[in-house]
Tab-separated table of C-alpha atoms in Angstrom:
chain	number	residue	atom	x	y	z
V	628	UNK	CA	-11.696	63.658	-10.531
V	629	UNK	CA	-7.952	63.524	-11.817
V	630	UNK	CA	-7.554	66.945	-9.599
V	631	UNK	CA	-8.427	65.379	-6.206
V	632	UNK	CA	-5.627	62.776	-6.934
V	633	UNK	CA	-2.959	65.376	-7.560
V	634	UNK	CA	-4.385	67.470	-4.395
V	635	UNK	CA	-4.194	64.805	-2.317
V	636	UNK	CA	-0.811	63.140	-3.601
V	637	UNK	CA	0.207	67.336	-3.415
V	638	UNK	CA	-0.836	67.177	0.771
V	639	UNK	CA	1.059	63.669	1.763
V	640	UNK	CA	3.932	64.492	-0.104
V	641	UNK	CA	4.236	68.103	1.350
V	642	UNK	CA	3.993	66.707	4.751
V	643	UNK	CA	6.530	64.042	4.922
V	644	UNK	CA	8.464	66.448	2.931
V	645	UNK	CA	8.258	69.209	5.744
V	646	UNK	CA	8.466	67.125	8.470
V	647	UNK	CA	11.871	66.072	6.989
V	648	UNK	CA	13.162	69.239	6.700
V	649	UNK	CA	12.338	70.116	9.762
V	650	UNK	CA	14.009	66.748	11.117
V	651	UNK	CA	17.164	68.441	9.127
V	652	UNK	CA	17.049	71.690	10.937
V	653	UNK	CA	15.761	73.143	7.658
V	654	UNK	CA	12.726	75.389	7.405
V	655	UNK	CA	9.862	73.257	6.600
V	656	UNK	CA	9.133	75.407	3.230
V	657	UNK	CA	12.088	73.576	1.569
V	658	UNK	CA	11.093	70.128	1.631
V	659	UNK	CA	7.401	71.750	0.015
V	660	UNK	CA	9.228	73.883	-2.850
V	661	UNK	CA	11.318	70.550	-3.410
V	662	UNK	CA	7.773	68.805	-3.333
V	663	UNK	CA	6.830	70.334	-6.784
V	664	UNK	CA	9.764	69.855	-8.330
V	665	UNK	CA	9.794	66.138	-7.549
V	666	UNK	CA	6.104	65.662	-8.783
V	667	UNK	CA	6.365	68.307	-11.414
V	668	UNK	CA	7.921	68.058	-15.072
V	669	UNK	CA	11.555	68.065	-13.947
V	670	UNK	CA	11.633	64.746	-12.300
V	671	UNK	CA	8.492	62.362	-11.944
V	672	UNK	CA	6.024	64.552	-14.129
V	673	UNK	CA	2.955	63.315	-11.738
V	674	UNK	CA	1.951	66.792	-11.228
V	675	UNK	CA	1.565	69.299	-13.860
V	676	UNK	CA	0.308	73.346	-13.672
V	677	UNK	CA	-2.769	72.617	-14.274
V	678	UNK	CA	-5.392	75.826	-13.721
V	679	UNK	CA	-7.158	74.287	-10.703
V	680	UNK	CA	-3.464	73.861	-9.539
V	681	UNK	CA	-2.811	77.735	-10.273
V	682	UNK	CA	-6.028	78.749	-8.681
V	683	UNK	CA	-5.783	76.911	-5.357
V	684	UNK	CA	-1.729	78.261	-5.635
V	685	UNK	CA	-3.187	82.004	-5.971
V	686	UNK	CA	-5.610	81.542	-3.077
V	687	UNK	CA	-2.534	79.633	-0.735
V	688	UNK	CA	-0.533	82.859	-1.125
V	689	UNK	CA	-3.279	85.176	-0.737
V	690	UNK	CA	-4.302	83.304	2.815
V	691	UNK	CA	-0.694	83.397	3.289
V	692	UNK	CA	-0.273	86.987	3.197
V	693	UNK	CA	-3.291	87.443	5.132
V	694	UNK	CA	-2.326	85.874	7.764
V	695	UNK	CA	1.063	87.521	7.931
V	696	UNK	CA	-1.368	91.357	8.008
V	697	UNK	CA	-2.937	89.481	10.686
V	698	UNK	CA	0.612	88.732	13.125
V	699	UNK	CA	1.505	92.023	12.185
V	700	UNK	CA	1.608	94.972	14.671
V	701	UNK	CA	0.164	98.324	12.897
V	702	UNK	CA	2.689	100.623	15.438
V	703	UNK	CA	5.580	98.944	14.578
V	704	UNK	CA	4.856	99.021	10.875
V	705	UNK	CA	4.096	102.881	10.944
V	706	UNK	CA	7.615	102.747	13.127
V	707	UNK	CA	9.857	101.304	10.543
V	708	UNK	CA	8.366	103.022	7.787
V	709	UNK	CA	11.553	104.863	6.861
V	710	UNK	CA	13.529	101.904	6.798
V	711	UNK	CA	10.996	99.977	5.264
V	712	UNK	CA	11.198	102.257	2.178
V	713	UNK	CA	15.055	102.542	2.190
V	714	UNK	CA	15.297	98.746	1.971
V	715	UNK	CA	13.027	98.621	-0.663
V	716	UNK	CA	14.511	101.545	-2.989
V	717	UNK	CA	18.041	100.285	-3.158
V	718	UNK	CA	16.805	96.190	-2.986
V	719	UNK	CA	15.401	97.396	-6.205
V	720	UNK	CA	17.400	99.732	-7.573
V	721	UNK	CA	20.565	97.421	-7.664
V	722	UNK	CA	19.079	94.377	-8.792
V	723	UNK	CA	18.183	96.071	-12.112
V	724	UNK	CA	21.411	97.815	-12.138
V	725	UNK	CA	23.542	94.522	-12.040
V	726	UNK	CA	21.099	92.397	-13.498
V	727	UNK	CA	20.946	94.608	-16.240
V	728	UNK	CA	24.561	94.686	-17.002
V	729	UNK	CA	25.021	91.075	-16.066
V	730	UNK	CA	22.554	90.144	-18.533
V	731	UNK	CA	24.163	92.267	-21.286
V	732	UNK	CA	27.346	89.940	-20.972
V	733	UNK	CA	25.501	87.214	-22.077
V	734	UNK	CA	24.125	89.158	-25.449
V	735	UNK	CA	21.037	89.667	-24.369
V	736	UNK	CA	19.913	93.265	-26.147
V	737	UNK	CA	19.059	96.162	-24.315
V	738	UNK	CA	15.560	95.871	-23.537
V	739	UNK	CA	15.677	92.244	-22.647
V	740	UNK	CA	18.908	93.239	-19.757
V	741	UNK	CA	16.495	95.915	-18.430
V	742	UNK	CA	13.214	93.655	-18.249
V	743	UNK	CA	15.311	90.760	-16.634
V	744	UNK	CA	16.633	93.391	-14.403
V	745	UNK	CA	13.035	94.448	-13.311
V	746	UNK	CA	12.162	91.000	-13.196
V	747	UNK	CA	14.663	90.122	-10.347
V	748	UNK	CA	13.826	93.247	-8.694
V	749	UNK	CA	10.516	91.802	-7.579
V	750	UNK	CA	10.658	90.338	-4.040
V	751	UNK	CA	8.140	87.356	-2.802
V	752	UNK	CA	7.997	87.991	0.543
V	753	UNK	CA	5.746	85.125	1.019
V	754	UNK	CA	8.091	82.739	2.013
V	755	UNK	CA	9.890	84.833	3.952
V	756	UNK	CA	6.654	85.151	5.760
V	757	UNK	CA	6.457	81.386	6.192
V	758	UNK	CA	10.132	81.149	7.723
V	759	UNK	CA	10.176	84.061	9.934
V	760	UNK	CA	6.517	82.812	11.581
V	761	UNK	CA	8.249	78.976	12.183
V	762	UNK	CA	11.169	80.832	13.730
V	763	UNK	CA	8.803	83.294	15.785
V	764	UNK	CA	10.325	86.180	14.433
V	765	UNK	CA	7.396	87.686	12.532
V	766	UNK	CA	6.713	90.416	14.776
V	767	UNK	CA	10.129	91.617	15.576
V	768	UNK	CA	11.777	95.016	13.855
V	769	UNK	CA	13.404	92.814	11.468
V	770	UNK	CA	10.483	91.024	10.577
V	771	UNK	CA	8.017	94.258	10.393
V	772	UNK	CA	10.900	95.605	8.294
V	773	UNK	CA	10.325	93.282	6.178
V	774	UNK	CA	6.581	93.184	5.158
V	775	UNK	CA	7.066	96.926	5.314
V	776	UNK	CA	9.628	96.849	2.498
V	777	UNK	CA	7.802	93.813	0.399
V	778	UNK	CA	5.034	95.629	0.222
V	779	UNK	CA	6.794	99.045	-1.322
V	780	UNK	CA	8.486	96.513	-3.596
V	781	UNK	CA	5.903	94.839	-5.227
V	782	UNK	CA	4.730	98.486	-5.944
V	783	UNK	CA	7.718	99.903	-7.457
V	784	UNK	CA	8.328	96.639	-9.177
V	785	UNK	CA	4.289	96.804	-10.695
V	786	UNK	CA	5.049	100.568	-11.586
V	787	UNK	CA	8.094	99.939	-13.087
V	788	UNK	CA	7.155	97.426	-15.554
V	789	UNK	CA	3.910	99.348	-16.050
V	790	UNK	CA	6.565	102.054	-17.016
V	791	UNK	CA	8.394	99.298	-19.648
V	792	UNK	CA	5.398	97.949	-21.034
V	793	UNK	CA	3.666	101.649	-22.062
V	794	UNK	CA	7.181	102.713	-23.161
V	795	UNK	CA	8.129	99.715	-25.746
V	796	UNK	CA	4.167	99.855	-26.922
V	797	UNK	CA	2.980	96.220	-25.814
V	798	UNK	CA	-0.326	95.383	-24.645
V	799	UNK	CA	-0.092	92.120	-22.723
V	800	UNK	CA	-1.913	91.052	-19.348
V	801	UNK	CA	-1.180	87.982	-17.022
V	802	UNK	CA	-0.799	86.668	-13.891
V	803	UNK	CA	-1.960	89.127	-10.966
V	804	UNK	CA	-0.589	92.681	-12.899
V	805	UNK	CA	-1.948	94.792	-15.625
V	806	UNK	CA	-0.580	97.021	-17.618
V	807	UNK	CA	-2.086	100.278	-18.311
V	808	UNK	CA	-2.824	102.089	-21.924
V	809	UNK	CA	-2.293	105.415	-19.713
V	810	UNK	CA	0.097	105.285	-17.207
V	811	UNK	CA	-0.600	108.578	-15.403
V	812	UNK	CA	-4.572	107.124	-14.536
V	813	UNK	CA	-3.133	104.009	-13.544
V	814	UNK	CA	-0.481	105.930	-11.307
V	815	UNK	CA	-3.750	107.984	-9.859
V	816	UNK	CA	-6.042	105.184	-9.323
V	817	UNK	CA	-3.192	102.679	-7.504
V	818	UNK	CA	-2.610	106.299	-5.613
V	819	UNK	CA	-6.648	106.574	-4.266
V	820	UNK	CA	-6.263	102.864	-3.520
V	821	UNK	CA	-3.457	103.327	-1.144
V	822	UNK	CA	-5.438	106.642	0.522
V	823	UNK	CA	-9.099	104.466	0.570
V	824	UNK	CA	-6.967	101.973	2.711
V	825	UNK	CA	-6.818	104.239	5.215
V	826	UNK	CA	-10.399	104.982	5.831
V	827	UNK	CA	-10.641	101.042	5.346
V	828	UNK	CA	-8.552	99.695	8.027
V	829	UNK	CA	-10.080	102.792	10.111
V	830	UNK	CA	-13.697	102.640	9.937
V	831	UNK	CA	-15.004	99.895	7.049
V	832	UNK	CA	-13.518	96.952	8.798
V	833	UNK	CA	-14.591	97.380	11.982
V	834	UNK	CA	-18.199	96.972	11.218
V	835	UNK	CA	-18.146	94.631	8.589
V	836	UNK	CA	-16.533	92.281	11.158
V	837	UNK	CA	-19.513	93.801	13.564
V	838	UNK	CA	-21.961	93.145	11.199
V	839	UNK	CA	-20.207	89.459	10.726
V	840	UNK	CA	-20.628	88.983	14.173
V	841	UNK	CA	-24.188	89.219	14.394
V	842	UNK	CA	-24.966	87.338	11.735
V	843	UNK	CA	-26.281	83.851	12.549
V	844	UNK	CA	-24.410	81.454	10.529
V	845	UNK	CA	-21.714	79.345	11.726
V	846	UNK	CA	-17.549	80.860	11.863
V	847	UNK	CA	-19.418	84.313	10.704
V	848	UNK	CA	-16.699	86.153	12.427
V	849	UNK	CA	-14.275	84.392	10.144
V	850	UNK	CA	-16.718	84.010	7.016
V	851	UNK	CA	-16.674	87.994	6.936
V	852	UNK	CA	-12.421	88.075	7.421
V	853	UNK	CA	-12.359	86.201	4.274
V	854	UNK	CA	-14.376	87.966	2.264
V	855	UNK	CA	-12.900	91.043	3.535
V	856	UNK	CA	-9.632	89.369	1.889
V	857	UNK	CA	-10.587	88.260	-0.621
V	858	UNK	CA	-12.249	91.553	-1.803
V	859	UNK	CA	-9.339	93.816	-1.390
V	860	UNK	CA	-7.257	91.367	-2.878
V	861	UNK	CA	-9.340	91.262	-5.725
V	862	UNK	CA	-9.511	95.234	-5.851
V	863	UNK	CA	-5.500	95.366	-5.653
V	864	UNK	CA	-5.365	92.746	-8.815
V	865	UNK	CA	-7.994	94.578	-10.958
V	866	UNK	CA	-5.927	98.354	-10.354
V	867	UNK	CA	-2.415	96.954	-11.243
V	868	UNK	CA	-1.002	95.446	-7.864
V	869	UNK	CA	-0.247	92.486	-6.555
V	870	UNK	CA	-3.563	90.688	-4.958
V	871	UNK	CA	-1.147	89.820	-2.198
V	872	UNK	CA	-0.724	94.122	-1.263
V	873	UNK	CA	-4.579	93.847	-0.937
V	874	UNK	CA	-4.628	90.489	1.428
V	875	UNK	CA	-1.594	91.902	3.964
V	876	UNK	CA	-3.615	94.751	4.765
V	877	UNK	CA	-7.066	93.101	5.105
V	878	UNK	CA	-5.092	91.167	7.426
V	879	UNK	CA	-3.400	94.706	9.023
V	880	UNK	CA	-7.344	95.803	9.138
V	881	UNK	CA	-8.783	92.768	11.072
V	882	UNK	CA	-6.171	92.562	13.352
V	883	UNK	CA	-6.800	95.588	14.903
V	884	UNK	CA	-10.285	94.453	15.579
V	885	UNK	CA	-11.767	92.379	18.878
V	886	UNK	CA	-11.889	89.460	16.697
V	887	UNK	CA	-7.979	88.669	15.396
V	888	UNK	CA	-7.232	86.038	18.273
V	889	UNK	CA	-10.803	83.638	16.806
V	890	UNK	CA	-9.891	84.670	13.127
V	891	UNK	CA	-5.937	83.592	13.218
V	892	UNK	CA	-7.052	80.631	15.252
V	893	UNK	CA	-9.427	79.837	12.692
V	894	UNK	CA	-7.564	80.530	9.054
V	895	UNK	CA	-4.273	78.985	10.459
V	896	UNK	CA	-6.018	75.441	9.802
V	897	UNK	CA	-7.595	76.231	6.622
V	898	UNK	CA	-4.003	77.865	5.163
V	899	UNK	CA	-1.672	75.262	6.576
V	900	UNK	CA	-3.437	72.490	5.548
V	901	UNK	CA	-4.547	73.015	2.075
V	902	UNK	CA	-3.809	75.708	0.107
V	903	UNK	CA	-0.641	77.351	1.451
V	904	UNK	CA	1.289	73.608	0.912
V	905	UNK	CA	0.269	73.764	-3.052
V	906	UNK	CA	1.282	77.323	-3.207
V	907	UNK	CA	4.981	76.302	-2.368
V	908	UNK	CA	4.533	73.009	-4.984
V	909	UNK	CA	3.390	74.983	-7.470
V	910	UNK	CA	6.652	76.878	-7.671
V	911	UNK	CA	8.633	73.780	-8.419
V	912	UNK	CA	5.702	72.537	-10.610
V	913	UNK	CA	7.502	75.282	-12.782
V	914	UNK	CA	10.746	73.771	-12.322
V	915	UNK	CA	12.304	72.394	-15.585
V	916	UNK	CA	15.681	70.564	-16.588
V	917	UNK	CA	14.979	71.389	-20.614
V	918	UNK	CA	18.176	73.375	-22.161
V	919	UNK	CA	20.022	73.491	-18.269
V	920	UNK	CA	23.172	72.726	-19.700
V	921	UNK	CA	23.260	74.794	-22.771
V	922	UNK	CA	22.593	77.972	-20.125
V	923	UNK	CA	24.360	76.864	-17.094
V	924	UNK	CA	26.672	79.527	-16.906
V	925	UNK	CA	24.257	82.039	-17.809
V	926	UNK	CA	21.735	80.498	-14.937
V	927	UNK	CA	24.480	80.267	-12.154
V	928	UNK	CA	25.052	84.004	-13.112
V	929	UNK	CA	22.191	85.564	-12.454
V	930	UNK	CA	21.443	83.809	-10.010
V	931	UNK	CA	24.245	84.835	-7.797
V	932	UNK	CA	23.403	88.870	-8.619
V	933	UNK	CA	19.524	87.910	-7.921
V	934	UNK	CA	20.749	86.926	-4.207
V	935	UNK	CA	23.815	89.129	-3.996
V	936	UNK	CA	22.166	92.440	-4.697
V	937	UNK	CA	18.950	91.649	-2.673
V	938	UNK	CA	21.442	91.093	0.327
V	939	UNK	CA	23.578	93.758	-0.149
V	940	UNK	CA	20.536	96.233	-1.466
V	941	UNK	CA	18.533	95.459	0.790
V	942	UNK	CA	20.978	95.315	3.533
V	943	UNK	CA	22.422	98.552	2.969
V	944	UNK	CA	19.649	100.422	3.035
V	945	UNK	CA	18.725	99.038	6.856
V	946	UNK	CA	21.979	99.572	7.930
V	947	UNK	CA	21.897	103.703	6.418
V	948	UNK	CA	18.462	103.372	8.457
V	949	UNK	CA	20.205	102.519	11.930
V	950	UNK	CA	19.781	98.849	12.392
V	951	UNK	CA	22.832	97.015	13.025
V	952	UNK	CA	24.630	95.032	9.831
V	953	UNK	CA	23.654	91.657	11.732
V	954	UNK	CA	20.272	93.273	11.377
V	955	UNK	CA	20.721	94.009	8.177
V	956	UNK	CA	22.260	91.075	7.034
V	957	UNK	CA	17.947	89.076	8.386
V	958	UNK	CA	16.642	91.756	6.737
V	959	UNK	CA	18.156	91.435	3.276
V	960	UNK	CA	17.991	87.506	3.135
V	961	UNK	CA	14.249	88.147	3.994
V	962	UNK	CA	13.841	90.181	1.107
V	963	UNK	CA	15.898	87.565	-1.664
V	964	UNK	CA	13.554	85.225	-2.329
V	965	UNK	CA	11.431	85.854	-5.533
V	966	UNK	CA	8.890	83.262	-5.887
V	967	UNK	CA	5.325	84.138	-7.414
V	968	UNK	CA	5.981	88.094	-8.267
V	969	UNK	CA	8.845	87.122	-10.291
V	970	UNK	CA	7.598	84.378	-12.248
V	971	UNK	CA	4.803	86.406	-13.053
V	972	UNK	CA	6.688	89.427	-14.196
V	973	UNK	CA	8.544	86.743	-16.290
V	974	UNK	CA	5.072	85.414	-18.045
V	975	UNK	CA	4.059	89.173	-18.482
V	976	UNK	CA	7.526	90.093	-20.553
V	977	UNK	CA	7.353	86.711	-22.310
V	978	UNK	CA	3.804	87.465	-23.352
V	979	UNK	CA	4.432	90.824	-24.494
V	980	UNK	CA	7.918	89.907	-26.367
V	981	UNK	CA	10.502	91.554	-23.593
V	982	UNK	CA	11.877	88.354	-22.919
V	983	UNK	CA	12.575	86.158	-25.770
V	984	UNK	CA	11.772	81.873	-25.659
V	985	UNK	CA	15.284	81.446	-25.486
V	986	UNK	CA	15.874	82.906	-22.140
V	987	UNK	CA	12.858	81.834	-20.748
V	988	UNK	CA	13.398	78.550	-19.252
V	989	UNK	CA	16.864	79.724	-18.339
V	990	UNK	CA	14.916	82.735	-16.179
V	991	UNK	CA	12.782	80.624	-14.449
V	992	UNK	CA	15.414	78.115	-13.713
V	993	UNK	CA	16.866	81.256	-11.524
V	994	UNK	CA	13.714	82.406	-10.417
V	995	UNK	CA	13.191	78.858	-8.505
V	996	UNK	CA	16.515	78.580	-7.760
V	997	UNK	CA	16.999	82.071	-5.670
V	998	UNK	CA	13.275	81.124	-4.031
V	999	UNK	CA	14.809	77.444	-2.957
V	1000	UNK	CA	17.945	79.277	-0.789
V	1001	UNK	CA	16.373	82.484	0.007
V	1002	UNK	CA	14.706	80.563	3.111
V	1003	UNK	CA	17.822	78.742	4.102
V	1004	UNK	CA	19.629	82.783	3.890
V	1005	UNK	CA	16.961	83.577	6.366
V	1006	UNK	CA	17.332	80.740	8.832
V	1007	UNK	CA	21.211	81.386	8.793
V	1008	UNK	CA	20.512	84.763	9.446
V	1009	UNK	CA	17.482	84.941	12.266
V	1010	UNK	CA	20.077	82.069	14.284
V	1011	UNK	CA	23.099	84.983	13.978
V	1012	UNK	CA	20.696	87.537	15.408
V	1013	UNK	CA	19.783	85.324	18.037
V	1014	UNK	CA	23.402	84.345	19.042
V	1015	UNK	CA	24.476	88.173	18.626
């Protein structure tokens, strides 16, 4: 029973944590990513990354993301389209550009600068999510912006390393992407997924929630949400993507059903309290102090770029798409933080020998680091766009 202990020590510690932060003016995700790096290996070592730790983390992000589909409003999503995909082109584009070269200064050979470079072109916008629904500005242009762009990210990010892994000849697998013997079927079949969405969110939803409803079970309404979730996350994970593409628009797909209000009512509870706290812990579980020194300089590095180019990226391409550079400025610090995608792109290069065991602690070190400020960008930024 050595997992309840570290689930519950994971819950107290998370709350005091976030209720601190908040008592700070900081977003409340802070004092949880700071959570796992106290408890993990990098200070007390109470905690470790266990697989039941993993697990519950996959499903926290998953609910996470769900609920976000859920808050989200279809129109203004089909709306901002344009800019959606403008921020995510260049907020990907020039992270593997600088990245790239940055990571050639350090000696790094070519192959490792590019995978680095597509590493840190990932975006989590999961904790984005989390700050921008404390700060009630979720459902604003910004915000829809946003999960717009994230989700064209984590694709070109996915298809892009697809790209890498078929080109240097390494079969590996990991973490919620696949790679793909033949690219062009994996290209068609993450294509069909994207067009089956449609008819999804149109007509499949509808009456699997109707069917839900009828059924005579307790919380069927939200028993058939979930597994409406959980299936399309699954779906997303087993062609290539990121389970968290499949989960956003399950959420997209029962929001624009009778039943959102009961269902958001209902899965806030069951995400806040459990399983969206040890998704934020189990990014600092990952958190390590081993060789810090010895790769400061090559840390502090690319971890400026990973932030720099997101904001700038990212930011340019809303402002070339009309929104104002205070705009701009939210939208880009929504899209820096790099949490789960990017420490799993990281385990999928180290496992297929693009990134060598040198590096590796070093890249992870950055990965956490650019995921512990991205949310503190944010706040900055949603305050300016209030006060301008």
């Amino acid at each position: 029973m050595d997992y309840v202990g570290s689930l519950a020590l994971i819950l107290i510690v998370t709350a005091v944590a976030g209720h601190l932060s908040v008592r700070m003016g900081l977003p409340a995700v802070i004092g949880q990513l700071l959570s796992g790096i106290l408890l993990g290996p990098a200070v007390l070592g109470w905690v470790s990354a266990t697989s039941f730790i993993k697990d519950f983390a996959e499903l926290g992000v998953i609910i996470l993301m769900f609920m976000a589909g859920l808050e989200s409003d279809l129109k203004l999503l089909k709306k901002y389209w344009r800019p959606s995909l403008l921020v995510a082109v260049l907020g990907v584009v020039l992270p593997i550009a600088v990245i790239d070269w940055c990571s050639q200064l350090f000696h790094l050979n070519a192959t490792e600068s590019l995978f680095l470079g597509v590493t840190f072109a990932a975006t989590s916008v999961s904790i984005s999510v989390a700050v921008l629904k404390e700060l009630g500005a979720l459902d604003g242009k910004e915000g829809t912006t946003i999960l717009g762009a994230a989700v064209v990210d984590d694709v070109l990010a996915v298809l892009i390393l697809s790209l890498m892994i078929s080109l240097f000849g390494s079969e590996v697998s990991g973490g919620g992407s696949h790679s793909s013997t033949n690219l062009g079927l994996s290209l068609a079949i993450q294509l069909a997924f994207f067009v089956a969405l449609y008819f999804v969110v149109k007509w499949v939803v509808p009456h699997l929630m109707a069917v839900g409803n009828a059924l005579l079970v307790p919380t069927s309404i939200t028993l058939m949400s979930l597994v409406i979730c959980f299936g399309l996350s699954y779906l997303a994970d087993a062609i290539g993507l990121s389970a968290v593409i499949g989960a956003f628009f399950a959420g997209i797909a029962v929001g624009q059903t009778d039943y959102h209000e009961v269902i958001d009512e209902h899965i806030q509870p069951i995400g806040n309290a459990v399983f969206i706290p040890v998704f934020f812990v189990s990014i600092g579980l990952n958190m390590s102090f081993n060789g810090f020194l010895n790769d400061f300089w090559f840390i502090v590095v690319i971890t400026v770029a990973a932030i720099a180019t997101k904001l700038v990226g990212a930011g340019v391409g809303a402002r070339l798409a009309g929104f104002t550079w205070l705009s701009g400025y939210e939208i880009g610090a929504g899209m820096v933080s790099r949490g789960e995608m990017a420490l799993i792109i990281a385990q999928i290069g180290y496992q297929g020998k693009l990134l060598s065991a040198d590096r590796y602690s070093a890249v992870i070190t950055a990965i956490i680091l650019t995921t512990l400020i991205a949310p503190l960008l944010l706040r900055q930024a949603v305050k300016k766009q209030a006060e301008g």
